[in-house]
Coordinates of C-alpha atoms in Angstrom, one line a residue:
M16 CA 12.7 -20.2 8.4
P17 CA 14.5 -20.3 11.7
T18 CA 17.1 -17.8 10.8
P19 CA 16.1 -14.2 11.2
I20 CA 17.1 -11.6 8.6
P21 CA 17.9 -8.5 10.7
G22 CA 16.6 -5.3 9.1
K23 CA 14.2 -6.9 6.7
G24 CA 11.2 -5.6 8.6
R25 CA 12.3 -2.0 8.3
L26 CA 13.0 -2.4 4.5
L27 CA 9.6 -3.9 3.9
T28 CA 7.8 -1.2 5.9
S29 CA 9.7 1.5 4.1
I30 CA 8.9 0.0 0.7
A31 CA 5.1 -0.6 1.6
S32 CA 4.9 2.9 3.0
G33 CA 6.3 4.4 -0.1
W34 CA 3.9 2.5 -2.4
F35 CA 0.9 3.3 -0.1
E36 CA 1.8 7.0 -0.3
F37 CA 2.2 6.8 -4.1
L38 CA -1.2 5.0 -4.6
R39 CA -3.0 7.3 -2.4
K40 CA -2.2 10.1 -4.8
Q41 CA -3.7 8.0 -7.7
N42 CA -7.2 8.0 -6.0
L43 CA -7.9 4.5 -7.1
V44 CA -8.9 3.0 -3.8
K45 CA -8.6 3.8 0.0
D46 CA -6.1 1.9 2.1
H47 CA -6.0 0.8 5.7
V48 CA -2.9 2.7 6.9
L49 CA -3.5 5.3 9.6
S50 CA 0.1 6.0 10.5
T51 CA 3.6 4.9 10.4
D52 CA 4.6 7.4 13.1
L53 CA 5.6 5.4 16.1
P54 CA 5.0 8.2 18.6
A55 CA 1.4 8.4 17.5
I56 CA 0.8 4.8 18.3
P57 CA -0.6 4.4 21.9
G58 CA 0.1 1.7 24.4
I59 CA 3.7 0.8 23.4
E60 CA 6.2 0.4 26.2
D61 CA 9.2 2.8 26.1
S62 CA 11.5 -0.3 26.2
L63 CA 10.1 -1.6 22.9
R64 CA 10.0 1.7 21.0
H65 CA 13.7 1.6 19.8
S66 CA 13.2 -1.9 18.3
L67 CA 9.9 -1.1 16.7
R68 CA 11.0 2.2 15.1
G69 CA 10.7 2.1 11.3
R70 CA 8.9 -1.3 11.2
T71 CA 5.5 -0.4 12.6
M72 CA 2.1 0.7 11.0
T73 CA -1.3 1.3 12.6
C74 CA -4.1 0.3 10.3
R75 CA -7.8 0.2 10.3
A76 CA -9.5 -3.0 11.1
A77 CA -11.0 -4.7 8.1
H78 CA -13.0 -7.8 7.0
V79 CA -10.4 -9.2 4.5
V80 CA -11.8 -10.6 1.2
P81 CA -10.6 -14.3 1.2
I82 CA -9.2 -14.0 -2.3
E83 CA -5.6 -13.0 -3.1
C84 CA -5.6 -10.8 -6.2
V85 CA -2.5 -11.4 -8.3
A86 CA -1.5 -9.4 -11.3
R87 CA 1.0 -10.9 -13.8
G88 CA 2.7 -8.9 -16.4
Y89 CA 5.5 -11.3 -17.4
L90 CA 5.7 -15.0 -18.0
A91 CA 7.4 -16.3 -14.8
G92 CA 6.9 -18.6 -11.8
S93 CA 3.8 -20.7 -11.8
G94 CA 2.5 -18.8 -14.9
W95 CA 5.6 -20.1 -16.9
A96 CA 5.0 -23.6 -15.7
E97 CA 1.3 -23.5 -16.7
Y98 CA 2.1 -22.0 -20.1
Q99 CA 4.6 -24.8 -20.9
S100 CA 2.0 -27.5 -20.1
S101 CA -1.1 -25.9 -21.6
G102 CA -0.3 -22.7 -23.4
T103 CA -2.4 -20.7 -21.0
V104 CA -1.8 -18.6 -17.8
C105 CA -4.7 -18.7 -15.3
G106 CA -6.9 -20.1 -18.0
V107 CA -6.1 -17.3 -20.5
K108 CA -4.9 -18.6 -23.9
L109 CA -1.7 -17.0 -24.9
P110 CA 0.2 -17.0 -28.3
P111 CA 2.6 -19.9 -29.0
G112 CA 6.3 -19.4 -28.8
L113 CA 6.6 -17.2 -25.8
K114 CA 9.8 -17.5 -23.8
Q115 CA 10.4 -17.6 -20.1
C116 CA 10.0 -14.1 -18.5
D117 CA 8.5 -12.7 -21.8
R118 CA 6.3 -9.6 -21.3
L119 CA 2.7 -10.7 -21.6
P120 CA 0.6 -9.1 -24.3
A121 CA -1.6 -7.6 -21.5
P122 CA -1.5 -8.1 -17.7
I123 CA -3.4 -11.0 -16.5
F124 CA -5.5 -11.1 -13.3
S125 CA -5.0 -14.3 -11.3
P126 CA -7.1 -14.9 -8.2
A127 CA -6.0 -17.4 -5.6
T128 CA -7.5 -18.8 -2.3
K129 CA -6.0 -17.7 1.0
A130 CA -4.6 -20.8 2.5
V131 CA -4.6 -21.0 6.3
E132 CA -1.7 -23.5 6.0
G133 CA 0.6 -24.4 3.1
H134 CA 0.5 -22.6 -0.2
D135 CA -2.3 -20.6 -1.8
E136 CA -4.0 -22.2 -4.6
N137 CA -4.7 -20.5 -8.0
I138 CA -8.4 -20.6 -9.0
S139 CA -10.4 -19.4 -11.9
F140 CA -12.1 -16.0 -12.0
E141 CA -15.5 -17.9 -12.0
Q142 CA -14.5 -20.0 -8.9
A143 CA -13.5 -16.8 -7.1
G144 CA -16.9 -15.3 -8.0
E145 CA -18.7 -18.2 -6.5
I146 CA -16.8 -17.6 -3.2
V147 CA -17.3 -13.8 -2.8
G148 CA -19.7 -12.9 -5.5
A149 CA -19.2 -12.1 -9.3
D150 CA -19.8 -8.3 -8.9
L151 CA -17.1 -8.0 -6.2
M152 CA -14.7 -10.0 -8.3
R153 CA -15.2 -7.8 -11.3
R154 CA -14.4 -4.8 -9.1
L155 CA -11.3 -6.4 -7.6
R156 CA -10.0 -7.4 -11.0
E157 CA -10.3 -3.9 -12.3
L158 CA -8.6 -2.4 -9.3
T159 CA -5.9 -5.0 -9.3
L160 CA -4.9 -4.5 -12.9
N161 CA -5.2 -0.7 -12.6
I162 CA -2.9 -0.6 -9.6
Y163 CA -0.5 -3.0 -11.2
S164 CA -0.3 -1.0 -14.5
I165 CA 0.3 2.3 -12.7
A166 CA 2.9 0.8 -10.3
A167 CA 4.7 -1.1 -13.1
Q168 CA 5.1 2.1 -15.1
Y169 CA 6.4 4.0 -12.1
A170 CA 9.0 1.2 -11.4
L171 CA 9.9 0.9 -15.1
E172 CA 10.8 4.6 -15.1
R173 CA 13.2 3.9 -12.2
G174 CA 14.9 0.9 -13.9
V175 CA 12.9 -1.8 -12.2
I176 CA 10.5 -4.4 -13.8
L177 CA 7.5 -5.3 -11.7
A178 CA 6.9 -8.7 -13.1
D179 CA 3.9 -9.7 -11.0
T180 CA 2.5 -8.9 -7.5
K181 CA -0.2 -9.8 -5.0
F182 CA -2.8 -7.5 -3.6
E183 CA -5.3 -8.0 -0.7
F184 CA -8.5 -6.1 -0.2
G185 CA -10.9 -5.8 2.8
F186 CA -14.0 -3.9 3.9
A187 CA -13.5 -1.4 6.7
L188 CA -15.2 -2.2 10.0
D189 CA -17.4 0.2 11.9
R190 CA -17.3 0.9 15.6
N191 CA -19.3 -2.4 16.4
G192 CA -16.9 -4.5 14.4
S193 CA -19.3 -5.1 11.5
A194 CA -18.1 -4.8 7.9
T195 CA -19.1 -1.6 6.0
N196 CA -19.2 -1.2 2.2
E197 CA -15.9 0.8 2.2
L198 CA -13.4 -1.3 0.2
M199 CA -9.7 -0.8 1.1
L200 CA -6.3 -2.0 0.0
V201 CA -4.9 -3.8 3.0
D202 CA -2.0 -6.0 4.1
E203 CA 1.5 -5.3 2.6
V204 CA 1.6 -3.8 -0.9
L205 CA 4.2 -4.2 -3.7
T206 CA 7.0 -5.3 -1.3
P207 CA 9.7 -7.8 -2.4
D208 CA 7.9 -10.4 -0.4
S209 CA 4.7 -10.1 -2.4
S210 CA 6.1 -9.1 -5.8
R211 CA 8.7 -10.1 -8.4
Y212 CA 11.1 -7.4 -9.1
W213 CA 13.8 -7.5 -11.9
P214 CA 16.5 -5.0 -12.9
L215 CA 15.6 -3.6 -16.2
A216 CA 19.3 -3.2 -17.2
N217 CA 19.8 -7.1 -17.1
F218 CA 16.5 -8.1 -18.5
E219 CA 16.8 -11.0 -21.0
P220 CA 13.8 -13.2 -21.8
G221 CA 14.5 -16.9 -22.1
R222 CA 16.1 -17.4 -18.7
D223 CA 15.7 -16.8 -15.0
Q224 CA 16.2 -13.1 -14.2
P225 CA 18.4 -11.6 -11.4
S226 CA 16.0 -10.1 -8.9
F227 CA 15.3 -7.7 -6.1
D228 CA 13.0 -9.9 -4.2
K229 CA 12.8 -13.2 -2.1
Q230 CA 13.6 -15.3 -5.3
F231 CA 17.2 -15.3 -4.2
L232 CA 16.4 -17.1 -1.0
R233 CA 14.0 -19.3 -2.8
N234 CA 16.6 -20.4 -5.2
W235 CA 18.9 -21.4 -2.4
L236 CA 16.2 -23.4 -0.8
L237 CA 15.3 -25.1 -4.1
Q238 CA 19.0 -26.2 -4.4
L239 CA 18.7 -27.8 -1.0
V240 CA 15.5 -29.7 -2.1
Q241 CA 17.0 -30.8 -5.4
S242 CA 20.2 -32.1 -3.7
G243 CA 18.1 -34.0 -1.1
S244 CA 19.5 -31.9 1.7
W245 CA 15.9 -30.7 2.8
D246 CA 12.6 -32.3 2.3
K247 CA 10.5 -29.1 2.9
T248 CA 9.7 -30.2 6.4
P249 CA 9.3 -27.0 8.6
P250 CA 10.9 -25.1 10.1
G251 CA 13.5 -25.3 7.4
P252 CA 17.3 -25.1 7.4
E253 CA 19.4 -22.4 9.0
V254 CA 20.3 -19.8 6.4
P255 CA 23.9 -19.0 5.9
S256 CA 25.2 -15.5 6.6
E257 CA 26.0 -14.8 2.9
I258 CA 22.3 -15.7 1.9
V259 CA 21.0 -13.4 4.6
A260 CA 23.3 -10.6 3.4
G261 CA 22.4 -11.2 -0.1
T262 CA 18.7 -11.0 0.6
L263 CA 19.1 -7.9 2.5
A264 CA 21.1 -6.3 -0.2
R265 CA 18.5 -7.0 -2.8
Y266 CA 15.7 -5.5 -0.7
E267 CA 17.8 -2.5 0.1
E268 CA 18.5 -2.0 -3.7
A269 CA 14.8 -2.2 -4.4
L270 CA 14.1 0.5 -1.8
Q271 CA 16.7 2.8 -3.2
K272 CA 15.7 2.4 -6.8
L273 CA 12.0 2.9 -6.2
F274 CA 12.0 5.6 -3.5
A275 CA 15.4 7.2 -3.1
K276 CA 14.9 10.9 -2.8

């Protein structure tokens, strides 16, 4: 999008930092974050420090596993579309009669390829295993579902439904730049850019949910596509100030609900 959303980087960094700190205490898997303390980061010019404060992390280098690990706890998005056409989500057969945004009987692991350009593509667990190995995929599936379940319970206790989310993993590099066997959680984690967050107080299956994530912006773009005002050709339309403000307000509310002291 050509329109910047001022302050979004700080909000995403704060949310990701809160989740990394929380997950570290669960001892499920290591992560790549070294520091979020700007003064501890060498080589940054003084003139840039003010603009970078609150939106910076130093992280360990990693060889990223080329599979995105999605956990779905509710019937939404592409999962809802698949269920309507086949009664399945990511190939998992589900009971008939489920409604849009219903809670799933159990969270579902959904791997996807990491696309260099365009949208990532959902693939089967078996296809993912052919790409990176079946043993690694079994490990990633277990980690993904465990992290999701713990995070979803934490969020629910704070009045927020974590409907689905995406994780990425990688192997730490040694001093020579070669991948080790040390698996880490990398990239952003559980932010409104990589997750679907709904307010528990307004939850009502059978319809779209109000959200604390980028769905607000997506819905505005979808309206443009449906009206013929935009054909999805990059870089996209300028975003009106009220959509920018609404997006920021939702991200800020997510931060406050999840990590307000």
